[in-house]
Coordinates of C-alpha atoms and ligand atoms in Angstrom, one line a residue:
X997 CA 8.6 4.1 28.7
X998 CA 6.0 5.1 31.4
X999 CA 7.0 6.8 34.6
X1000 CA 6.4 3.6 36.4
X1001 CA 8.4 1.2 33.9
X1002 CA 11.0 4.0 34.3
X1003 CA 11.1 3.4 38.2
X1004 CA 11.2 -0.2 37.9
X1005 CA 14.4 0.1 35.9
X1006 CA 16.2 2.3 38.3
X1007 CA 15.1 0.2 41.1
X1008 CA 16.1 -3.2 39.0
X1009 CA 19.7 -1.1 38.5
X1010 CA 20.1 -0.2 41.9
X1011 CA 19.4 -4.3 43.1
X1012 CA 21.9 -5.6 40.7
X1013 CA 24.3 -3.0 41.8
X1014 CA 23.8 -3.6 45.7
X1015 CA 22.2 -7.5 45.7
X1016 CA 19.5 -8.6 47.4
X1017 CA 21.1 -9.2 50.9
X1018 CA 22.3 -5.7 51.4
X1019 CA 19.0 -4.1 50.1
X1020 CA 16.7 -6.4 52.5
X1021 CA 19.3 -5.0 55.3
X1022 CA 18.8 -1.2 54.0
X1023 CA 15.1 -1.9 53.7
X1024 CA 14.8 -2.8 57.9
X1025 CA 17.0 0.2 58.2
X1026 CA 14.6 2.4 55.6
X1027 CA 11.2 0.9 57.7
X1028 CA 12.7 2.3 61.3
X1029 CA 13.6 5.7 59.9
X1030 CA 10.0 5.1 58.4
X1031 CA 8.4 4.1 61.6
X1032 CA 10.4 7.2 63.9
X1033 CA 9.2 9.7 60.8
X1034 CA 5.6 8.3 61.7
X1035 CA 5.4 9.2 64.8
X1036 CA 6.8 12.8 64.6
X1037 CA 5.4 15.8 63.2
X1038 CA 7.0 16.5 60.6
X1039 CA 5.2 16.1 57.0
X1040 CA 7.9 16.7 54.8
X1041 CA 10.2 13.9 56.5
X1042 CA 7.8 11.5 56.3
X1043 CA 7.4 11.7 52.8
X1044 CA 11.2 11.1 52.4
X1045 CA 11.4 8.4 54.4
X1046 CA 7.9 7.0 52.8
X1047 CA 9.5 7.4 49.4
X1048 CA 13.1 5.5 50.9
X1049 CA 10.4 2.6 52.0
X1050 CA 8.6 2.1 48.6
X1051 CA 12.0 2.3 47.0
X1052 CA 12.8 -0.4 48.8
X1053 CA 9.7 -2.6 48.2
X1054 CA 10.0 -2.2 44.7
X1055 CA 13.2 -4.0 44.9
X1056 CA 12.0 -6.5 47.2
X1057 CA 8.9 -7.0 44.6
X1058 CA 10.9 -7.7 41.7
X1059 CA 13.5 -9.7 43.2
X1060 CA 10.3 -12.4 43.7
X1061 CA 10.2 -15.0 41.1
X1062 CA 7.0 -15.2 39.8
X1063 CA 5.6 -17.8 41.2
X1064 CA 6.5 -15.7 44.5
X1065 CA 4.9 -12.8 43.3
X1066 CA 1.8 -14.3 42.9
X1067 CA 1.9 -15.8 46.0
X1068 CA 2.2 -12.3 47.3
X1069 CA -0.4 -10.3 45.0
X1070 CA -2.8 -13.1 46.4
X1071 CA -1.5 -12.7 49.9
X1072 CA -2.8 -8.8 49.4
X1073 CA -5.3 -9.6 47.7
X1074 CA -6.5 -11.9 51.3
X1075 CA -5.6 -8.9 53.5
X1076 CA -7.3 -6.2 51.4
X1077 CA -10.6 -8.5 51.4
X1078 CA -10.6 -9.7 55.1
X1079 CA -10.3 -5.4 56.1
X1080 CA -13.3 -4.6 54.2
X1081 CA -15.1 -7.6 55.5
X1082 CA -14.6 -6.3 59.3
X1083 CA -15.1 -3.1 58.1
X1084 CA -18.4 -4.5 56.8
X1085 CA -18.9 -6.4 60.3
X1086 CA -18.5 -3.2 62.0
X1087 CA -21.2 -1.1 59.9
X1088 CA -23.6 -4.3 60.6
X1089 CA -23.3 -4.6 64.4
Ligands
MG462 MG1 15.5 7.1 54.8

């Protein structure tokens, strides 16, 4: 098992332990301790709290059914492709 499959499993154990409801509560809790880390100084807290916020995307991600999850990989897929083409907007004007 890689490092990453051995993530998903933890995070997969840790959902069907909690449930969905109480993990999409923990995550809004996890993204404003993410957002007050962000604006502060220090480095070492916002790594922690970075690593509470991926945590709990990973558990959002595979709570998606697939036909969700693709919905979302081409959602980022839209978003990563409209940044580069301002980016590209801004390099030509
Ligand atoms: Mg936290």
């Amino acid at each position: 098992m890689t490092k990453n499959e051995e993530r998903l499993e933890k995070c997969r154990d840790i959902l069907r332990h909690y449930g969905f409801e109480a993990q999409q509560d923990k995550l809004v809790e996890e993204c404003e301790e993410l957002i007050e880390a962000a604006q502060g100084e220090d480095y070492d807290s916002f790594i922690d709290e970075l690593a509470d916020v991926t945590i709990m995307i990973t558990q959002m991600c595979i709570s998606l059914e697939p036909e969700q999850y693709g919905q979302l990989e081409e959602m980022v897929d839209f978003k990563l492709d409209r940044t580069l083409e301002r980016i590209n907007d801004e390099v030509d004007t």
